[in-house]
Amino acid sequence: MDSLSAVSEELAEIDGQIADIFRALSNGFQKLDKIKDVNRQSRQLEELTGKMRECKRLIKEFDREVKAMERRTNANTHRMLSEKKQSMVKELNSYVALKKRYQSNLESNKRVDLFDGRNEGFSEDNDMLASNMTNQQLMDKGYQMMDETDQAINRAKKVVQETVDVGTETAATLKAQTEQMSRIVNDLDSIHFSIQKASKLVKEIGRQVATDKCIMALLFLIVTGIIAIIIVKFVNPNNKEIRDIPGLAPPAMNRRLLWIPY
């Protein structure tokens, strides 16, 4: 503490708070060994867990202060502060491991209490000493405990069976939904194929329509040309530059008929 005070008052204060938490953790775990009630053990363990979280926060704050003053300290001081932090972390980890061990034992005790099916009235009955009970009472008590254990096992089996049933129903629902999704995907593929086929058909119809339009336009031009030639031939039959149309007779010449009297 004195060496830390010479380096920084803030580091010394944080170190003091961490030391107080470590003492509280040590006393708390010693007290936990003497507690037999499961609920009190759980509350005590939660309180110790909160102290460990606070200690972790203080160690992080200690580390930030060390890094902030790294440039203002020499190598020996920095090494001393780093070793101090490592020592804090190591001690905290030991309490964390101890907490995990107690937590595991506590959960095991809770599972035993669940299957035993104990209650307050039953715990009061257990206060009777076996030495004050007759053989018949001991046998009756043993049968009673066996019946209660069987009932607890049956309750556990019922819960397990209900869980299995729910899981089976969920699996069946998922399977049905998966099959439905597969059908939807197949329908979408069919629709996509139909759309592609319809697009090709529309393109082919468009090409045929365009071809028919070209043919009709060509025929129209040919017919128009023939009509124009015929009109020109009838209007100016002496025009030798216009050739006769094959299959069409040339227009008749105007002939003067001489009348010869007999």
JSON list of N, CA and C in Angstrom, two decimals, residues 211-259:
[
{"chain": "A", "resi": 211, "resn": "THR", "atom": "N", "xyz": [-43.12, -10.39, -90.53]},
{"chain": "A", "resi": 211, "resn": "THR", "atom": "CA", "xyz": [-42.92, -10.98, -91.86]},
{"chain": "A", "resi": 211, "resn": "THR", "atom": "C", "xyz": [-44.16, -10.80, -92.73]},
{"chain": "A", "resi": 212, "resn": "ASP", "atom": "N", "xyz": [-45.35, -11.04, -92.14]},
{"chain": "A", "resi": 212, "resn": "ASP", "atom": "CA", "xyz": [-46.60, -10.86, -92.90]},
{"chain": "A", "resi": 212, "resn": "ASP", "atom": "C", "xyz": [-46.77, -9.42, -93.36]},
{"chain": "A", "resi": 213, "resn": "LYS", "atom": "N", "xyz": [-46.40, -8.48, -92.52]},
{"chain": "A", "resi": 213, "resn": "LYS", "atom": "CA", "xyz": [-46.50, -7.07, -92.89]},
{"chain": "A", "resi": 213, "resn": "LYS", "atom": "C", "xyz": [-45.57, -6.74, -94.08]},
{"chain": "A", "resi": 214, "resn": "CYS", "atom": "N", "xyz": [-44.37, -7.31, -94.06]},
{"chain": "A", "resi": 214, "resn": "CYS", "atom": "CA", "xyz": [-43.42, -7.07, -95.16]},
{"chain": "A", "resi": 214, "resn": "CYS", "atom": "C", "xyz": [-43.97, -7.64, -96.47]},
{"chain": "A", "resi": 215, "resn": "ILE", "atom": "N", "xyz": [-44.53, -8.87, -96.39]},
{"chain": "A", "resi": 215, "resn": "ILE", "atom": "CA", "xyz": [-45.08, -9.49, -97.60]},
{"chain": "A", "resi": 215, "resn": "ILE", "atom": "C", "xyz": [-46.24, -8.67, -98.14]},
{"chain": "A", "resi": 216, "resn": "MET", "atom": "N", "xyz": [-47.12, -8.24, -97.24]},
{"chain": "A", "resi": 216, "resn": "MET", "atom": "CA", "xyz": [-48.27, -7.44, -97.67]},
{"chain": "A", "resi": 216, "resn": "MET", "atom": "C", "xyz": [-47.80, -6.12, -98.30]},
{"chain": "A", "resi": 217, "resn": "ALA", "atom": "N", "xyz": [-46.79, -5.50, -97.71]},
{"chain": "A", "resi": 217, "resn": "ALA", "atom": "CA", "xyz": [-46.28, -4.25, -98.27]},
{"chain": "A", "resi": 217, "resn": "ALA", "atom": "C", "xyz": [-45.68, -4.48, -99.65]},
{"chain": "A", "resi": 218, "resn": "LEU", "atom": "N", "xyz": [-44.93, -5.62, -99.81]},
{"chain": "A", "resi": 218, "resn": "LEU", "atom": "CA", "xyz": [-44.34, -5.93, -101.10]},
{"chain": "A", "resi": 218, "resn": "LEU", "atom": "C", "xyz": [-45.41, -6.18, -102.16]},
{"chain": "A", "resi": 219, "resn": "LEU", "atom": "N", "xyz": [-46.44, -6.94, -101.80]},
{"chain": "A", "resi": 219, "resn": "LEU", "atom": "CA", "xyz": [-47.54, -7.19, -102.73]},
{"chain": "A", "resi": 219, "resn": "LEU", "atom": "C", "xyz": [-48.26, -5.91, -103.12]},
{"chain": "A", "resi": 220, "resn": "PHE", "atom": "N", "xyz": [-48.43, -5.05, -102.13]},
{"chain": "A", "resi": 220, "resn": "PHE", "atom": "CA", "xyz": [-49.08, -3.77, -102.41]},
{"chain": "A", "resi": 220, "resn": "PHE", "atom": "C", "xyz": [-48.28, -2.96, -103.41]},
{"chain": "A", "resi": 221, "resn": "LEU", "atom": "N", "xyz": [-46.94, -2.94, -103.23]},
{"chain": "A", "resi": 221, "resn": "LEU", "atom": "CA", "xyz": [-46.09, -2.20, -104.16]},
{"chain": "A", "resi": 221, "resn": "LEU", "atom": "C", "xyz": [-46.16, -2.80, -105.56]},
{"chain": "A", "resi": 222, "resn": "ILE", "atom": "N", "xyz": [-46.17, -4.15, -105.66]},
{"chain": "A", "resi": 222, "resn": "ILE", "atom": "CA", "xyz": [-46.23, -4.80, -106.97]},
{"chain": "A", "resi": 222, "resn": "ILE", "atom": "C", "xyz": [-47.55, -4.46, -107.68]},
{"chain": "A", "resi": 223, "resn": "VAL", "atom": "N", "xyz": [-48.67, -4.62, -106.92]},
{"chain": "A", "resi": 223, "resn": "VAL", "atom": "CA", "xyz": [-49.98, -4.33, -107.52]},
{"chain": "A", "resi": 223, "resn": "VAL", "atom": "C", "xyz": [-50.08, -2.87, -107.93]},
{"chain": "A", "resi": 224, "resn": "THR", "atom": "N", "xyz": [-49.57, -1.97, -107.09]},
{"chain": "A", "resi": 224, "resn": "THR", "atom": "CA", "xyz": [-49.60, -0.54, -107.42]},
{"chain": "A", "resi": 224, "resn": "THR", "atom": "C", "xyz": [-48.80, -0.27, -108.70]},
{"chain": "A", "resi": 225, "resn": "GLY", "atom": "N", "xyz": [-47.62, -0.92, -108.81]},
{"chain": "A", "resi": 225, "resn": "GLY", "atom": "CA", "xyz": [-46.79, -0.74, -110.01]},
{"chain": "A", "resi": 225, "resn": "GLY", "atom": "C", "xyz": [-47.51, -1.22, -111.26]},
{"chain": "A", "resi": 226, "resn": "ILE", "atom": "N", "xyz": [-48.16, -2.39, -111.15]},
{"chain": "A", "resi": 226, "resn": "ILE", "atom": "CA", "xyz": [-48.88, -2.94, -112.33]},
{"chain": "A", "resi": 226, "resn": "ILE", "atom": "C", "xyz": [-50.00, -2.01, -112.74]},
{"chain": "A", "resi": 227, "resn": "ILE", "atom": "N", "xyz": [-50.74, -1.54, -111.75]},
{"chain": "A", "resi": 227, "resn": "ILE", "atom": "CA", "xyz": [-51.85, -0.63, -112.07]},
{"chain": "A", "resi": 227, "resn": "ILE", "atom": "C", "xyz": [-51.32, 0.65, -112.73]},
{"chain": "A", "resi": 228, "resn": "ALA", "atom": "N", "xyz": [-50.21, 1.15, -112.20]},
{"chain": "A", "resi": 228, "resn": "ALA", "atom": "CA", "xyz": [-49.64, 2.37, -112.79]},
{"chain": "A", "resi": 228, "resn": "ALA", "atom": "C", "xyz": [-49.22, 2.13, -114.24]},
{"chain": "A", "resi": 229, "resn": "ILE", "atom": "N", "xyz": [-48.61, 0.99, -114.52]},
{"chain": "A", "resi": 229, "resn": "ILE", "atom": "CA", "xyz": [-48.19, 0.69, -115.90]},
{"chain": "A", "resi": 229, "resn": "ILE", "atom": "C", "xyz": [-49.39, 0.59, -116.83]},
{"chain": "A", "resi": 230, "resn": "ILE", "atom": "N", "xyz": [-50.45, -0.10, -116.33]},
{"chain": "A", "resi": 230, "resn": "ILE", "atom": "CA", "xyz": [-51.65, -0.24, -117.16]},
{"chain": "A", "resi": 230, "resn": "ILE", "atom": "C", "xyz": [-52.24, 1.12, -117.49]},
{"chain": "A", "resi": 231, "resn": "ILE", "atom": "N", "xyz": [-52.30, 1.97, -116.48]},
{"chain": "A", "resi": 231, "resn": "ILE", "atom": "CA", "xyz": [-52.87, 3.31, -116.71]},
{"chain": "A", "resi": 231, "resn": "ILE", "atom": "C", "xyz": [-52.04, 4.08, -117.73]},
{"chain": "A", "resi": 232, "resn": "VAL", "atom": "N", "xyz": [-50.72, 4.01, -117.57]},
{"chain": "A", "resi": 232, "resn": "VAL", "atom": "CA", "xyz": [-49.85, 4.73, -118.53]},
{"chain": "A", "resi": 232, "resn": "VAL", "atom": "C", "xyz": [-50.02, 4.18, -119.93]},
{"chain": "A", "resi": 233, "resn": "LYS", "atom": "N", "xyz": [-50.15, 2.86, -120.09]},
{"chain": "A", "resi": 233, "resn": "LYS", "atom": "CA", "xyz": [-50.31, 2.24, -121.39]},
{"chain": "A", "resi": 233, "resn": "LYS", "atom": "C", "xyz": [-51.59, 2.71, -122.08]},
{"chain": "A", "resi": 234, "resn": "PHE", "atom": "N", "xyz": [-52.65, 2.79, -121.31]},
{"chain": "A", "resi": 234, "resn": "PHE", "atom": "CA", "xyz": [-53.92, 3.22, -121.89]},
{"chain": "A", "resi": 234, "resn": "PHE", "atom": "C", "xyz": [-53.91, 4.71, -122.20]},
{"chain": "A", "resi": 235, "resn": "VAL", "atom": "N", "xyz": [-53.24, 5.46, -121.40]},
{"chain": "A", "resi": 235, "resn": "VAL", "atom": "CA", "xyz": [-53.21, 6.91, -121.65]},
{"chain": "A", "resi": 235, "resn": "VAL", "atom": "C", "xyz": [-52.30, 7.23, -122.83]},
{"chain": "A", "resi": 236, "resn": "ASN", "atom": "N", "xyz": [-51.15, 6.60, -122.92]},
{"chain": "A", "resi": 236, "resn": "ASN", "atom": "CA", "xyz": [-50.19, 6.90, -123.99]},
{"chain": "A", "resi": 236, "resn": "ASN", "atom": "C", "xyz": [-49.77, 5.59, -124.62]},
{"chain": "A", "resi": 237, "resn": "PRO", "atom": "N", "xyz": [-50.57, 5.07, -125.53]},
{"chain": "A", "resi": 237, "resn": "PRO", "atom": "CA", "xyz": [-50.23, 3.76, -126.09]},
{"chain": "A", "resi": 237, "resn": "PRO", "atom": "C", "xyz": [-49.08, 3.80, -127.06]},
{"chain": "A", "resi": 238, "resn": "ASN", "atom": "N", "xyz": [-48.74, 4.96, -127.58]},
{"chain": "A", "resi": 238, "resn": "ASN", "atom": "CA", "xyz": [-47.65, 5.06, -128.56]},
{"chain": "A", "resi": 238, "resn": "ASN", "atom": "C", "xyz": [-46.27, 5.16, -127.91]},
{"chain": "A", "resi": 239, "resn": "ASN", "atom": "N", "xyz": [-46.26, 5.18, -126.62]},
{"chain": "A", "resi": 239, "resn": "ASN", "atom": "CA", "xyz": [-44.97, 5.30, -125.91]},
{"chain": "A", "resi": 239, "resn": "ASN", "atom": "C", "xyz": [-44.29, 3.95, -125.95]},
{"chain": "A", "resi": 240, "resn": "LYS", "atom": "N", "xyz": [-43.23, 3.89, -126.75]},
{"chain": "A", "resi": 240, "resn": "LYS", "atom": "CA", "xyz": [-42.51, 2.62, -126.92]},
{"chain": "A", "resi": 240, "resn": "LYS", "atom": "C", "xyz": [-41.55, 2.31, -125.78]},
{"chain": "A", "resi": 241, "resn": "GLU", "atom": "N", "xyz": [-41.32, 3.33, -124.93]},
{"chain": "A", "resi": 241, "resn": "GLU", "atom": "CA", "xyz": [-40.38, 3.10, -123.82]},
{"chain": "A", "resi": 241, "resn": "GLU", "atom": "C", "xyz": [-40.99, 2.21, -122.75]},
{"chain": "A", "resi": 242, "resn": "ILE", "atom": "N", "xyz": [-42.32, 2.11, -122.75]},
{"chain": "A", "resi": 242, "resn": "ILE", "atom": "CA", "xyz": [-42.99, 1.28, -121.74]},
{"chain": "A", "resi": 242, "resn": "ILE", "atom": "C", "xyz": [-43.25, -0.07, -122.37]},
{"chain": "A", "resi": 243, "resn": "ARG", "atom": "N", "xyz": [-42.71, -1.06, -121.79]},
{"chain": "A", "resi": 243, "resn": "ARG", "atom": "CA", "xyz": [-42.87, -2.42, -122.31]},
{"chain": "A", "resi": 243, "resn": "ARG", "atom": "C", "xyz": [-44.25, -2.94, -121.93]},
{"chain": "A", "resi": 244, "resn": "ASP", "atom": "N", "xyz": [-44.67, -3.87, -122.79]},
{"chain": "A", "resi": 244, "resn": "ASP", "atom": "CA", "xyz": [-45.95, -4.50, -122.51]},
{"chain": "A", "resi": 244, "resn": "ASP", "atom": "C", "xyz": [-45.81, -5.44, -121.32]},
{"chain": "A", "resi": 245, "resn": "ILE", "atom": "N", "xyz": [-46.87, -5.52, -120.61]},
{"chain": "A", "resi": 245, "resn": "ILE", "atom": "CA", "xyz": [-46.88, -6.43, -119.46]},
{"chain": "A", "resi": 245, "resn": "ILE", "atom": "C", "xyz": [-47.20, -7.82, -119.98]},
{"chain": "A", "resi": 246, "resn": "PRO", "atom": "N", "xyz": [-46.41, -8.81, -119.62]},
{"chain": "A", "resi": 246, "resn": "PRO", "atom": "CA", "xyz": [-46.67, -10.17, -120.10]},
{"chain": "A", "resi": 246, "resn": "PRO", "atom": "C", "xyz": [-48.06, -10.62, -119.70]},
{"chain": "A", "resi": 247, "resn": "GLY", "atom": "N", "xyz": [-48.78, -11.17, -120.73]},
{"chain": "A", "resi": 247, "resn": "GLY", "atom": "CA", "xyz": [-50.12, -11.67, -120.45]},
{"chain": "A", "resi": 247, "resn": "GLY", "atom": "C", "xyz": [-51.19, -10.63, -120.61]},
{"chain": "A", "resi": 248, "resn": "LEU", "atom": "N", "xyz": [-50.79, -9.39, -120.84]},
{"chain": "A", "resi": 248, "resn": "LEU", "atom": "CA", "xyz": [-51.77, -8.31, -121.00]},
{"chain": "A", "resi": 248, "resn": "LEU", "atom": "C", "xyz": [-51.68, -7.81, -122.43]},
{"chain": "A", "resi": 249, "resn": "ALA", "atom": "N", "xyz": [-52.79, -7.86, -123.20]},
{"chain": "A", "resi": 249, "resn": "ALA", "atom": "CA", "xyz": [-52.79, -7.44, -124.62]},
{"chain": "A", "resi": 249, "resn": "ALA", "atom": "C", "xyz": [-52.64, -5.94, -124.72]},
{"chain": "A", "resi": 250, "resn": "PRO", "atom": "N", "xyz": [-51.93, -5.46, -125.74]},
{"chain": "A", "resi": 250, "resn": "PRO", "atom": "CA", "xyz": [-51.79, -4.01, -125.91]},
{"chain": "A", "resi": 250, "resn": "PRO", "atom": "C", "xyz": [-53.11, -3.39, -126.28]},
{"chain": "A", "resi": 251, "resn": "PRO", "atom": "N", "xyz": [-53.30, -2.15, -126.00]},
{"chain": "A", "resi": 251, "resn": "PRO", "atom": "CA", "xyz": [-54.57, -1.50, -126.31]},
{"chain": "A", "resi": 251, "resn": "PRO", "atom": "C", "xyz": [-54.77, -1.45, -127.83]},
{"chain": "A", "resi": 252, "resn": "ALA", "atom": "N", "xyz": [-56.03, -1.54, -128.26]},
{"chain": "A", "resi": 252, "resn": "ALA", "atom": "CA", "xyz": [-56.37, -1.54, -129.70]},
{"chain": "A", "resi": 252, "resn": "ALA", "atom": "C", "xyz": [-56.12, -0.17, -130.31]},
{"chain": "A", "resi": 253, "resn": "MET", "atom": "N", "xyz": [-55.63, -0.18, -131.58]},
{"chain": "A", "resi": 253, "resn": "MET", "atom": "CA", "xyz": [-55.34, 1.07, -132.28]},
{"chain": "A", "resi": 253, "resn": "MET", "atom": "C", "xyz": [-56.63, 1.65, -132.86]},
{"chain": "A", "resi": 254, "resn": "ASN", "atom": "N", "xyz": [-56.68, 2.96, -132.89]},
{"chain": "A", "resi": 254, "resn": "ASN", "atom": "CA", "xyz": [-57.83, 3.64, -133.49]},
{"chain": "A", "resi": 254, "resn": "ASN", "atom": "C", "xyz": [-57.74, 3.51, -135.02]},
{"chain": "A", "resi": 255, "resn": "ARG", "atom": "N", "xyz": [-58.64, 2.79, -135.60]},
{"chain": "A", "resi": 255, "resn": "ARG", "atom": "CA", "xyz": [-58.63, 2.58, -137.03]},
{"chain": "A", "resi": 255, "resn": "ARG", "atom": "C", "xyz": [-59.82, 3.31, -137.67]},
{"chain": "A", "resi": 256, "resn": "ARG", "atom": "N", "xyz": [-59.52, 3.93, -138.84]},
{"chain": "A", "resi": 256, "resn": "ARG", "atom": "CA", "xyz": [-60.56, 4.59, -139.58]},
{"chain": "A", "resi": 256, "resn": "ARG", "atom": "C", "xyz": [-61.15, 3.61, -140.63]},
{"chain": "A", "resi": 257, "resn": "LEU", "atom": "N", "xyz": [-62.39, 3.45, -140.58]},
{"chain": "A", "resi": 257, "resn": "LEU", "atom": "CA", "xyz": [-63.04, 2.55, -141.52]},
{"chain": "A", "resi": 257, "resn": "LEU", "atom": "C", "xyz": [-63.52, 3.31, -142.73]},
{"chain": "A", "resi": 258, "resn": "LEU", "atom": "N", "xyz": [-63.12, 2.85, -143.92]},
{"chain": "A", "resi": 258, "resn": "LEU", "atom": "CA", "xyz": [-63.53, 3.49, -145.17]},
{"chain": "A", "resi": 258, "resn": "LEU", "atom": "C", "xyz": [-64.83, 2.88, -145.65]},
{"chain": "A", "resi": 259, "resn": "TRP", "atom": "N", "xyz": [-65.70, 3.72, -145.96]},
{"chain": "A", "resi": 259, "resn": "TRP", "atom": "CA", "xyz": [-67.01, 3.22, -146.44]},
{"chain": "A", "resi": 259, "resn": "TRP", "atom": "C", "xyz": [-66.97, 3.22, -147.96]}
]
